[in-house]
């Protein structure tokens, strides 16, 4: 029988003993703890309400050619307002009419004049003077520039543009517009959190059979997420955190906060059922389940904070703020939850279990009858499921792995892209304008490349560059050079003959960049750079590709060490990492099938199937890894605890599922419901990541952790807990299983032994 006496020989406090003292303190000094957390919430809320407005969303990729070119344009063309809002109003004559006819030209002139009068408009060049007319003379466009960023445009400015377009439509013209100054159609937004919380409440009520017990995780989640989001808002202007930075923090924070509280409340109820005094039950729950929460939270924090290695500031900020919210959720779970338990130590139990803790104490005869009834009680669903898996491990393993492998097949066809007007729903004005421009001016017109030229004699150098670019295969048109006031920098717009997402356009960008060195020596330019939408996408994809392996190595490596420390095993963290790869692959396959191929697209509100957001894979890898380790720690820590206390490997698996299976199942359903709520948001990235995370949680919790993992434990037996002796001596013992707290002999029921044979 496996025992680990060295665990109790330590003279220094372990994680479990420290947390148990913290849980006991919070339970007994519950009033103080609750007041402190409420003060923290109100303080963060007050700081958020008085803080300056958060900055506008910015996107940058330090070190890339696109970013260098953008920074150069901002320095050399300050009057151009490179960061100012823009709109491109596309006008087409009805039927077979020409837009250049006197009547239609007058109507276009009136439209341009109306748009120029709208608030915050910096200028609208005459499209006819700028020769912005299609070859068939049916379509033209007016380029509108604004004095401020898109996020700072007033409703009056947007309404002025809308009204001018509507008056032009009344004359018979076909008028659509694209650009960041154009109002985006809104359908349903901001309700994802409420829907997730509502479903979570129902699941908690069914799981606990107590309104009080169901309310505790929800209340603690709202406190934790409220503090986290308020803190992000309060620090927004100081740290440059935009309003959308908190989206991931809310999504992850809400899900893990409910799960962490659920785990501790469930363990408290188990300890009470085993006869512990209330304060000791709270101490033991925080010492054992709380230890699992701390280390599960650490894996999530590592995964989110690791996004910093991508070197995209927007992703770094989103990852760090979400990691901070998870840290708050962990602190709330190990202090605020036991404090709430102190206010309702009995009412947190299911109604049928309260009688023996209220009213008159049971007589000895009544107690004996209650014990007999408990002994005759059938194993719960979790224990029965574990027994089934232990009896048929090979079949369960094959079904789980082959099933997820099949779902992952579409991931091999993954196409990455950045969101643009060409991927918007066909009914939107932005998409209509995009299609009109492509049809009248060529597919490459919507994705022009910007070539910057720096030279002492910039006019001569830019003209030579322009002449050379005209001869390049794949170039449809090259605009005249625009020189800055100081005469040392020029920009030339290049229109490709293919669309922005076409692979031939990407090849053109690489060709032009490859020519830059030779052009510099021939034209006298000091530096030539290629930027633009397609160039930015190439740079962004390259940045993500370069960061993917270091990111995987950092996150998986640190989490592997953490799990090896927690479980004192080599194979358990290895199985956890491999299972994660399978579940994230299946989730990406589901995303490709729905968002790229269009399967069941109407069901999740996908108007226009297209490429998957280029940031999604690395986001999913980070977030799903953290969440997968949550379930691994929650479920396997109870198995480890039983094994350390003397259970055979099979019995340990059944014990883990008897106590943890229902909780992990409920936690997975809750987390899935929270993520699924975000599918109803307008933001394409939020919708896609909500779907991907919901699918990943279902696959990982119910297939990997609750089927594949116990099947592997059954096949490996005692080998699953193998750790080299030299490594065992080297690793500090943190006692997650709470050996110091219990020090009780193993007591495994006959019904569990029967389940494992």
XYZ file of C-alpha atoms in Angstrom:
757
model
C 0.000 0.000 0.000
C 1.603 3.274 -1.065
C 2.368 5.649 1.740
C 4.506 8.733 1.719
C 5.697 9.184 5.275
C 8.162 11.849 4.263
C 5.202 14.125 3.671
C 4.537 14.337 7.399
C 8.190 14.615 8.341
C 8.451 18.173 7.070
C 8.933 20.798 9.728
C 7.970 23.763 7.537
C 4.387 24.678 6.571
C 3.132 23.291 3.280
C 0.725 24.911 0.853
C -2.137 22.836 2.243
C -1.467 23.778 5.878
C -1.064 27.472 5.053
C -4.300 27.516 3.083
C -6.136 25.587 5.778
C -5.133 28.235 8.335
C -6.302 30.897 5.900
C -9.624 29.093 5.379
C -10.178 28.695 9.117
C -9.405 32.378 9.696
C -11.792 33.465 6.926
C -14.543 31.184 8.284
C -14.227 32.497 11.844
C -13.581 36.151 10.968
C -16.114 36.113 8.150
C -17.461 39.590 8.815
C -14.030 41.185 8.532
C -13.169 39.248 5.365
C -16.448 40.134 3.618
C -16.097 43.807 4.550
C -12.540 43.905 3.204
C -13.587 42.401 -0.124
C -16.570 44.730 -0.423
C -14.275 47.684 0.282
C -11.946 46.411 -2.440
C -14.888 46.160 -4.852
C -16.227 49.638 -4.060
C -12.719 51.091 -4.112
C -11.982 49.600 -7.537
C -15.389 50.719 -8.784
C -14.822 54.272 -7.544
C -11.355 54.355 -9.133
C -12.832 53.126 -12.420
C -15.634 55.700 -12.385
C -13.250 58.600 -11.780
C -10.475 57.430 -14.123
C -9.907 59.153 -17.474
C -11.465 57.525 -20.510
C -9.481 54.521 -21.764
C -7.395 55.067 -24.895
C -8.579 54.038 -28.334
C -7.712 50.603 -29.655
C -4.299 50.540 -31.262
C -2.592 47.778 -33.160
C 1.149 47.630 -33.515
C 3.792 45.041 -34.327
C 7.170 46.313 -33.126
C 10.096 45.443 -35.353
C 8.107 44.642 -38.502
C 8.478 46.487 -41.794
C 4.801 47.465 -41.818
C 5.112 49.093 -38.403
C 8.310 50.926 -39.381
C 6.588 52.294 -42.491
C 3.533 53.370 -40.478
C 5.712 55.166 -37.924
C 7.616 56.851 -40.757
C 4.377 58.157 -42.328
C 3.231 59.568 -38.990
C 6.542 61.438 -38.595
C 7.002 62.644 -42.165
C 3.361 63.363 -43.090
C 1.961 64.864 -39.850
C -0.842 66.680 -41.663
C -2.095 63.453 -43.233
C -3.291 62.194 -39.849
C -2.350 58.578 -40.503
C -4.413 57.579 -37.475
C -7.443 59.709 -38.411
C -10.779 58.136 -39.306
C -11.583 57.657 -42.968
C -14.571 56.751 -45.108
C -14.735 55.810 -48.765
C -18.119 56.661 -50.247
C -18.768 54.626 -53.396
C -21.329 56.026 -55.851
C -22.756 54.197 -58.852
C -25.206 55.451 -61.482
C -28.410 53.402 -61.761
C -28.989 51.019 -64.667
C -26.878 51.731 -67.746
C -26.395 55.421 -66.953
C -22.977 57.046 -66.695
C -21.870 58.698 -63.476
C -20.204 61.379 -65.617
C -23.479 62.582 -67.163
C -24.294 66.200 -66.194
C -27.270 65.217 -64.021
C -25.489 62.456 -62.125
C -22.289 64.514 -61.817
C -24.282 67.339 -60.208
C -25.818 64.859 -57.766
C -22.361 63.523 -56.854
C -21.106 67.099 -56.333
C -24.064 67.743 -54.017
C -23.277 64.560 -52.057
C -19.622 65.575 -51.680
C -20.674 69.042 -50.467
C -23.108 67.528 -47.938
C -20.450 65.159 -46.574
C -17.935 68.025 -46.300
C -20.391 69.927 -44.062
C -20.674 67.039 -41.563
C -18.996 67.537 -38.156
C -15.305 66.585 -37.729
C -14.704 66.155 -41.494
C -11.227 67.351 -42.502
C -11.731 67.160 -46.244
C -13.415 65.467 -49.225
C -11.527 65.829 -52.546
C -13.610 66.130 -55.693
C -13.664 62.565 -57.136
C -13.847 63.831 -60.720
C -10.853 66.143 -60.262
C -8.961 63.220 -58.658
C -9.862 61.023 -61.657
C -11.507 58.513 -59.281
C -13.862 57.215 -61.955
C -14.071 53.633 -63.211
C -13.175 52.745 -66.780
C -16.799 52.172 -67.768
C -17.770 55.577 -66.298
C -20.483 54.053 -64.090
C -18.814 54.294 -60.660
C -16.793 56.790 -58.663
C -15.753 57.205 -55.049
C -15.087 60.044 -52.637
C -12.381 59.664 -50.011
C -13.411 61.345 -46.730
C -10.835 62.172 -44.047
C -11.678 63.161 -40.473
C -9.939 65.313 -37.900
C -9.969 62.631 -35.222
C -9.701 58.893 -34.653
C -12.621 56.599 -35.383
C -13.141 55.889 -31.672
C -13.456 59.646 -31.006
C -16.030 60.383 -33.713
C -19.295 61.792 -32.377
C -22.725 60.439 -33.223
C -23.372 63.699 -35.060
C -20.381 63.082 -37.357
C -21.539 59.570 -38.206
C -25.136 60.740 -38.646
C -23.993 63.529 -40.977
C -22.389 60.937 -43.268
C -25.441 58.646 -43.102
C -27.863 61.492 -43.865
C -25.831 62.738 -46.847
C -25.735 59.215 -48.293
C -29.476 58.773 -47.766
C -30.298 62.036 -49.585
C -28.134 60.904 -52.520
C -29.942 57.560 -52.615
C -33.243 59.436 -52.880
C -32.031 60.828 -56.233
C -31.600 57.309 -57.603
C -27.852 56.876 -57.039
C -26.492 53.648 -55.541
C -24.433 54.818 -52.558
C -22.493 52.620 -50.110
C -19.547 53.364 -47.837
C -16.654 51.607 -46.148
C -13.949 52.642 -43.724
C -13.607 52.944 -39.962
C -15.747 56.098 -39.874
C -18.811 54.194 -41.082
C -21.267 53.062 -38.446
C -21.241 49.286 -37.929
C -24.655 47.663 -37.835
C -25.449 46.334 -34.390
C -27.736 43.410 -33.726
C -27.249 41.877 -30.300
C -24.426 42.707 -27.964
C -23.461 42.826 -24.322
C -25.726 39.950 -23.295
C -23.212 37.098 -23.389
C -22.269 37.476 -19.730
C -25.905 37.537 -18.558
C -26.836 34.422 -20.526
C -23.792 32.565 -19.215
C -24.570 33.533 -15.629
C -28.216 32.468 -15.995
C -27.290 29.010 -17.312
C -24.600 28.724 -14.639
C -27.180 29.439 -11.946
C -29.426 26.627 -13.208
C -26.506 24.154 -13.360
C -25.346 25.100 -9.856
C -28.853 24.701 -8.468
C -29.186 21.236 -10.012
C -25.692 20.265 -8.836
C -26.026 21.391 -5.220
C -29.760 21.162 -4.588
C -29.413 24.331 -2.504
C -30.132 27.909 -3.494
C -27.507 29.170 -1.037
C -24.828 26.830 -2.379
C -25.704 27.766 -5.962
C -25.565 31.473 -5.175
C -22.117 31.432 -3.549
C -20.079 30.726 -6.715
C -22.100 33.305 -8.649
C -21.669 35.961 -5.967
C -17.951 35.333 -5.622
C -17.523 35.382 -9.406
C -19.272 38.748 -9.664
C -17.102 40.146 -6.854
C -13.867 38.847 -8.401
C -14.664 39.861 -11.982
C -16.040 43.214 -10.777
C -12.747 44.002 -9.037
C -10.704 42.763 -12.001
C -12.604 44.693 -14.681
C -12.815 47.826 -12.526
C -9.080 47.643 -11.966
C -8.472 47.368 -15.709
C -10.718 50.381 -16.336
C -9.058 52.395 -13.567
C -5.585 51.701 -14.962
C -6.679 52.027 -18.599
C -5.301 55.471 -19.323
C -2.144 54.879 -17.258
C -1.183 51.546 -18.815
C -2.743 52.094 -22.246
C -5.492 49.489 -21.821
C -8.301 49.987 -24.333
C -11.935 49.205 -23.638
C -11.732 45.903 -25.534
C -8.760 44.717 -23.478
C -11.166 43.607 -20.761
C -13.160 41.296 -23.080
C -10.899 38.286 -22.556
C -10.519 39.137 -18.852
C -14.288 39.055 -18.369
C -14.716 35.879 -20.396
C -12.004 33.898 -18.597
C -12.425 35.512 -15.186
C -16.141 34.810 -15.007
C -15.704 31.169 -15.999
C -12.815 30.294 -13.676
C -14.200 32.253 -10.715
C -17.420 30.218 -10.754
C -15.471 26.971 -11.132
C -13.034 27.718 -8.310
C -15.793 28.582 -5.860
C -17.769 25.527 -6.971
C -14.826 23.280 -6.211
C -14.302 24.635 -2.685
C -18.017 24.625 -1.781
C -18.317 21.053 -3.022
C -15.325 19.952 -0.933
C -16.764 21.667 2.163
C -19.991 19.701 1.740
C -18.006 16.465 1.420
C -16.043 17.201 4.598
C -19.241 17.984 6.509
C -20.752 14.711 5.274
C -17.717 12.844 6.621
C -18.357 14.267 10.098
C -15.982 17.192 10.391
C -16.802 20.168 12.563
C -17.827 23.193 10.461
C -14.748 25.373 10.906
C -12.483 22.373 10.359
C -14.471 21.400 7.255
C -13.910 24.878 5.835
C -10.209 24.708 6.738
C -9.829 21.286 5.120
C -11.782 22.368 2.018
C -9.516 25.375 1.480
C -6.408 23.347 2.349
C -7.127 20.602 -0.188
C -9.511 21.942 -2.852
C -8.006 25.396 -2.335
C -4.558 24.011 -3.113
C -5.926 22.596 -6.359
C -7.497 25.993 -7.107
C -4.203 27.803 -6.503
C -2.216 25.557 -8.815
C -4.965 25.404 -11.432
C -5.047 29.196 -11.343
C -1.271 29.335 -11.735
C -1.449 27.247 -14.922
C -4.075 29.619 -16.365
C -1.998 32.655 -15.359
C 1.135 31.162 -16.952
C -0.754 30.444 -20.179
C -2.239 33.958 -20.371
C 0.854 35.879 -19.304
C 2.875 33.816 -21.781
C 1.148 35.684 -24.617
C 3.756 38.369 -23.999
C 6.310 36.305 -25.964
C 4.311 36.968 -29.162
C 5.523 40.598 -29.010
C 2.201 42.063 -30.142
C 1.314 44.692 -27.508
C -2.445 44.200 -27.917
C -2.172 40.452 -27.187
C 0.245 41.073 -24.318
C -2.162 43.502 -22.643
C -5.143 41.205 -23.114
C -3.197 38.261 -21.703
C -1.812 40.117 -18.688
C -5.131 41.734 -17.750
C -6.915 38.383 -18.019
C -4.161 36.787 -15.907
C -4.640 39.507 -13.290
C -8.389 38.829 -13.189
C -7.712 35.090 -12.722
C -5.351 35.904 -9.841
C -8.128 37.926 -8.181
C -10.532 35.000 -8.738
C -8.116 32.657 -6.938
C -7.771 35.016 -3.968
C -11.541 35.440 -3.763
C -12.050 31.661 -3.850
C -9.668 30.890 -0.966
C -10.842 33.736 1.307
C -14.283 35.066 0.365
C -15.816 31.613 -0.198
C -14.966 30.242 3.289
C -16.210 33.532 4.760
C -19.567 33.055 3.045
C -19.635 29.454 4.262
C -19.305 30.830 7.765
C -22.587 32.726 7.319
C -24.464 29.650 6.042
C -22.566 26.565 7.240
C -25.629 24.288 7.160
C -27.891 25.946 4.597
C -25.196 25.374 1.999
C -26.025 21.654 2.226
C -28.771 20.000 0.197
C -32.165 20.137 1.922
C -32.244 16.377 2.607
C -28.864 16.555 4.381
C -29.665 19.466 6.699
C -31.846 17.587 9.181
C -29.019 15.923 11.043
C -27.373 19.353 11.585
C -30.517 21.166 12.714
C -33.007 20.488 15.444
C -32.409 17.724 17.982
C -29.284 15.608 17.708
C -29.833 12.076 16.382
C -30.049 9.289 18.927
C -27.552 6.446 18.747
C -30.199 4.222 17.173
C -31.077 6.876 14.575
C -27.403 7.435 13.865
C -26.854 3.681 13.295
C -29.777 3.604 10.861
C -28.420 6.635 9.032
C -25.009 4.972 8.751
C -26.581 1.785 7.353
C -28.540 3.762 4.790
C -25.344 5.569 3.769
C -23.504 2.232 3.452
C -26.277 0.810 1.231
C -26.345 3.914 -0.970
C -25.333 3.104 -4.515
C -22.175 4.664 -5.913
C -22.924 7.919 -7.672
C -22.775 8.409 -11.436
C -19.154 9.529 -11.360
C -18.020 6.399 -9.528
C -20.065 4.130 -11.807
C -18.622 5.829 -14.894
C -15.078 5.398 -13.557
C -15.798 1.728 -12.927
C -16.999 1.313 -16.515
C -13.872 2.982 -17.898
C -11.628 0.842 -15.685
C -13.282 -2.321 -17.003
C -12.982 -1.295 -20.685
C -9.992 1.074 -20.850
C -8.812 0.185 -24.366
C -12.244 0.671 -25.946
C -12.798 3.995 -24.168
C -9.315 5.198 -25.107
C -9.758 4.318 -28.783
C -13.229 5.877 -29.028
C -12.052 9.094 -27.368
C -8.845 9.510 -29.365
C -10.321 8.487 -32.736
C -13.424 10.632 -32.173
C -11.459 13.778 -31.369
C -9.001 13.007 -34.150
C -11.887 12.921 -36.615
C -13.244 16.259 -35.388
C -9.740 17.718 -35.705
C -9.435 16.788 -39.417
C -10.795 20.150 -40.713
C -7.984 21.916 -38.833
C -5.631 20.687 -41.572
C -7.452 23.095 -43.942
C -7.078 26.062 -41.595
C -6.836 29.382 -43.448
C -5.846 32.421 -41.424
C -6.825 35.990 -42.173
C -7.440 39.374 -40.629
C -10.977 40.756 -40.391
C -11.869 43.159 -43.166
C -14.762 44.581 -45.050
C -14.478 41.802 -47.622
C -15.424 39.263 -44.935
C -18.388 41.203 -43.546
C -21.971 40.064 -44.070
C -23.222 40.660 -47.661
C -26.048 42.953 -46.500
C -23.753 45.491 -44.799
C -22.914 48.772 -46.539
C -19.193 48.112 -45.996
C -19.362 44.806 -47.875
C -21.466 46.329 -50.671
C -18.959 49.171 -51.092
C -16.102 46.644 -51.118
C -17.763 44.578 -53.861
C -18.601 47.667 -55.931
C -14.980 48.824 -55.868
C -13.683 45.344 -56.726
C -16.088 45.051 -59.631
C -15.411 48.505 -61.086
C -11.734 49.120 -60.286
C -10.308 45.592 -59.992
C -9.899 43.117 -57.112
C -6.661 44.694 -55.889
C -8.171 48.142 -55.443
C -9.392 47.298 -51.922
C -5.927 46.310 -50.774
C -3.394 48.819 -52.167
C 0.221 48.623 -51.087
C 2.036 51.687 -49.803
C 5.682 51.989 -50.821
C 7.671 54.570 -48.841
C 10.816 56.085 -50.340
C 13.422 58.042 -48.369
C 16.153 59.926 -50.274
C 18.008 63.239 -50.445
C 16.594 63.917 -53.916
C 13.314 62.209 -53.162
C 11.393 63.392 -56.242
C 13.888 61.858 -58.643
C 14.273 58.690 -56.584
C 10.494 58.226 -56.189
C 9.900 58.645 -59.935
C 12.550 56.015 -60.707
C 10.984 53.673 -58.144
C 7.554 54.287 -59.654
C 8.819 53.455 -63.132
C 10.418 50.224 -61.907
C 7.272 49.141 -60.036
C 5.113 49.492 -63.151
C 7.125 46.713 -64.802
C 6.595 44.190 -61.979
C 4.284 41.294 -62.810
C 1.131 41.443 -60.678
C 1.033 45.249 -60.424
C -2.129 46.748 -61.931
C -1.461 50.447 -61.346
C 1.008 52.785 -59.631
C -0.034 56.227 -58.412
C 2.080 59.372 -58.800
C 4.439 59.940 -55.874
C 3.350 62.163 -52.977
C 6.222 64.066 -51.336
C 6.254 65.365 -47.778
C 6.791 69.105 -47.026
C 10.427 68.637 -46.004
C 11.189 66.872 -49.296
C 12.959 63.812 -47.921
C 10.181 61.189 -48.039
C 7.653 60.129 -50.661
C 4.955 57.514 -50.844
C 3.704 55.612 -53.858
C 0.471 53.584 -53.867
C 0.603 50.302 -55.768
C -2.630 48.546 -56.772
C -2.140 44.774 -57.199
C -4.021 42.909 -59.913
C -5.289 40.405 -57.318
C -7.341 40.773 -54.140
C -6.003 41.440 -50.629
C -6.404 37.829 -49.458
C -5.094 36.245 -52.663
C -1.848 34.302 -52.249
C -0.538 35.977 -55.428
C -0.793 39.334 -53.661
C 1.308 37.966 -50.810
C 3.867 36.795 -53.361
C 3.864 40.290 -54.883
C 4.639 41.837 -51.497
C 7.573 39.482 -51.026
C 8.772 40.263 -54.553
C 8.653 44.033 -53.961
C 10.464 43.710 -50.647
C 13.078 41.540 -52.302
C 13.619 44.252 -54.922
C 14.062 47.011 -52.319
C 17.817 46.604 -51.907
C 18.504 46.700 -55.640
C 16.140 49.661 -56.169
C 17.885 51.640 -53.430
C 21.250 51.327 -55.161
C 19.802 52.132 -58.624
C 17.508 55.033 -57.672
C 19.546 56.797 -54.994
C 16.994 56.038 -52.253
C 18.294 55.489 -48.730
C 15.445 53.187 -47.701
C 12.408 51.666 -49.432
C 9.686 49.906 -47.450
C 6.463 48.150 -48.455
C 3.385 48.454 -46.227
C -0.383 48.250 -46.626
C -3.113 45.819 -45.608
C -1.656 42.708 -47.218
C 1.867 43.561 -46.116
C 0.614 44.018 -42.567
C -1.095 40.617 -42.676
C 2.109 38.949 -43.890
C 4.111 40.611 -41.099
C 1.494 39.701 -38.517
C 1.363 36.065 -39.649
C 5.147 35.883 -39.573
C 5.208 37.379 -36.075
C 2.742 34.750 -34.846
C 4.580 31.921 -36.610
C 7.893 32.968 -35.079
C 6.343 33.154 -31.603
C 4.308 29.932 -31.678
C 7.028 27.429 -30.802
C 8.656 29.590 -28.086
C 5.200 30.214 -26.656
C 4.289 26.530 -26.642
C 7.644 25.676 -25.111
C 7.306 28.285 -22.370
C 3.699 27.553 -21.444
C 3.811 23.759 -21.694
C 7.241 23.597 -20.071
C 6.342 25.706 -17.040
C 2.978 23.990 -16.613
C 4.643 20.576 -16.923
C 7.019 21.448 -14.086
C 4.140 22.818 -12.021
C 2.033 19.692 -12.498
C 5.013 17.447 -11.780
C 5.429 19.363 -8.543
C 1.722 19.004 -7.716
C 1.285 15.326 -8.599
C 4.853 14.092 -8.053
C 4.695 12.135 -11.277
C 6.254 12.335 -14.744
C 3.515 10.596 -16.701
C 0.533 12.517 -15.261
C 1.671 15.936 -16.585
C 2.785 14.292 -19.844
C -0.702 12.820 -20.333
C -2.211 16.197 -19.462
C -0.149 17.974 -22.140
C -0.860 15.380 -24.850
C -4.565 15.422 -24.034
C -4.541 19.208 -24.373
C -3.053 18.991 -27.863
C -5.822 16.609 -28.902
C -8.635 18.747 -27.483
C -7.304 22.025 -28.920
C -6.865 20.343 -32.305
C -10.478 19.173 -32.227
C -11.666 22.637 -31.184
C -9.771 24.246 -34.079
C -11.310 21.664 -36.394
C -14.778 22.649 -35.197
C -13.963 26.343 -35.714
C -12.804 25.681 -39.283
C -15.924 23.627 -40.059
C -18.299 26.352 -38.820
C -16.571 29.667 -39.513
C -14.499 28.778 -42.582
C -16.556 26.064 -44.288
C -19.930 27.385 -43.146
C -21.297 24.188 -41.561
C -24.112 25.135 -39.157
C -23.100 28.762 -39.762
C -26.674 30.040 -39.414
C -27.004 28.371 -36.026
C -24.187 30.440 -34.508
C -24.893 33.616 -36.494
C -22.052 33.486 -39.020
C -23.218 35.686 -41.905
C -20.171 35.234 -44.072
C -17.867 32.178 -43.798
C -14.245 33.052 -44.395
C -10.708 32.694 -43.052
C -10.212 32.135 -39.333
C -8.852 35.110 -37.409
C -5.066 34.876 -37.453
C -4.862 35.544 -33.708
C -7.291 32.749 -32.783
C -4.938 29.716 -32.767
C -2.410 31.253 -30.393
C -5.207 32.637 -28.208
C -6.864 29.233 -28.035
C -3.602 27.476 -27.278
C -2.992 29.784 -24.323
C -6.479 29.839 -22.878
C -7.414 26.202 -23.537
C -4.166 24.962 -22.042
C -4.871 26.836 -18.846
C -8.452 25.590 -18.656
C -7.462 22.011 -19.513
C -5.018 22.012 -16.632
C -7.849 23.262 -14.403
C -9.795 20.064 -14.959
C -6.660 17.974 -14.710
C -5.816 19.443 -11.310
C -9.403 19.286 -10.033
C -9.941 15.640 -10.963
C -6.512 14.088 -10.569
C -5.706 15.852 -7.299
C -8.523 13.862 -5.645
C -7.141 10.659 -7.193
C -3.681 11.562 -5.928
C -5.090 12.239 -2.488
C -6.760 8.808 -2.349
C -3.611 7.091 -3.663
C -1.401 8.789 -1.070
C -3.802 7.677 1.658
C -3.441 4.040 0.663
C -5.886 3.325 -2.151
C -4.979 1.026 -5.017
C -4.641 2.809 -8.397
C -8.077 1.693 -9.586
C -9.702 2.634 -6.294
C -8.011 6.023 -6.440
C -9.557 6.663 -9.868
C -13.030 5.725 -8.592
C -12.573 7.925 -5.515
C -11.498 10.836 -7.697
C -14.596 10.480 -9.838
C -16.917 9.862 -6.870
C -15.946 13.208 -5.374
C -14.736 15.152 -8.400
C -16.596 13.822 -11.436
C -19.852 15.627 -10.788
C -18.065 18.833 -9.876
C -15.859 18.788 -12.978
C -18.889 17.994 -15.137
C -20.834 20.894 -13.650
C -17.791 23.179 -13.959
C -17.397 22.268 -17.630
C -21.067 22.929 -18.373
C -20.837 26.270 -16.571
C -17.687 27.289 -18.414
C -19.190 26.192 -21.728
C -22.319 28.237 -21.058
C -20.256 31.315 -20.206
C -18.227 31.017 -23.395
C -21.280 30.147 -25.502
C -22.942 33.371 -24.386
C -20.215 35.304 -26.198
C -21.157 33.627 -29.493
C -24.088 36.051 -29.572
C -21.817 39.119 -29.621
C -21.333 41.220 -32.776
C -17.552 41.251 -32.657
C -16.331 38.502 -35.004
C -13.261 37.724 -32.922
C -15.265 37.481 -29.682
C -17.858 35.278 -31.405
C -15.198 32.979 -32.837
C -13.155 32.668 -29.655
C -16.337 32.095 -27.619
C -17.299 29.194 -29.897
C -13.776 27.788 -29.980
C -13.361 27.881 -26.198
C -16.819 26.389 -25.601
C -16.006 23.499 -27.953
C -12.562 23.029 -26.410
C -13.998 22.863 -22.875
C -16.549 20.236 -23.896
C -13.935 18.126 -25.662
C -11.322 18.465 -22.943
C -13.558 17.975 -19.903
C -15.859 15.217 -21.112
C -13.629 13.317 -23.537
C -10.034 13.875 -22.402
C -10.267 14.337 -18.622
C -13.297 12.119 -17.937
C -12.649 9.325 -20.465
C -9.137 9.243 -21.899
C -7.355 10.113 -18.615
C -9.010 7.402 -16.443
C -8.504 4.884 -19.272
C -4.794 5.680 -19.275
C -4.676 5.411 -15.477
C -6.260 1.966 -15.768
C -3.663 0.841 -18.299
C -0.684 2.349 -16.477
C -1.623 1.322 -12.939
C 0.989 2.291 -10.347
C 3.320 3.410 -13.149
C 1.159 6.513 -13.600
C 2.541 7.838 -10.298
C 6.161 6.959 -11.046
C 8.781 9.550 -10.194
C 12.545 8.885 -10.180
C 13.897 8.780 -6.632
C 16.510 11.439 -7.335
C 13.817 13.759 -8.667
C 11.554 12.955 -5.718
C 14.300 14.111 -3.356
C 14.998 17.182 -5.459
C 11.418 18.480 -5.731
C 9.977 20.361 -2.735
C 6.920 18.662 -1.257
C 3.936 21.023 -1.300
C 1.405 18.499 0.056
C -1.490 19.401 -2.241
C -3.312 16.260 -1.142
C -3.406 17.519 2.441
C -1.581 14.682 4.177
C -0.834 16.924 7.137
C -4.454 17.964 7.387
C -5.932 14.488 7.510
C -3.419 11.949 8.793
C -6.175 9.407 8.739
C -5.896 5.769 7.622
C -7.246 4.885 4.233
C -10.911 3.952 4.285
C -12.191 2.805 0.955
C -15.629 1.337 0.796
C -16.384 -2.137 -0.420
C -18.537 -0.715 -3.161
C -15.495 1.087 -4.650
C -13.415 -2.101 -4.492
C -16.266 -3.862 -6.257
C -16.263 -1.237 -9.026
C -12.604 -1.783 -9.812
C -12.713 -5.533 -9.408
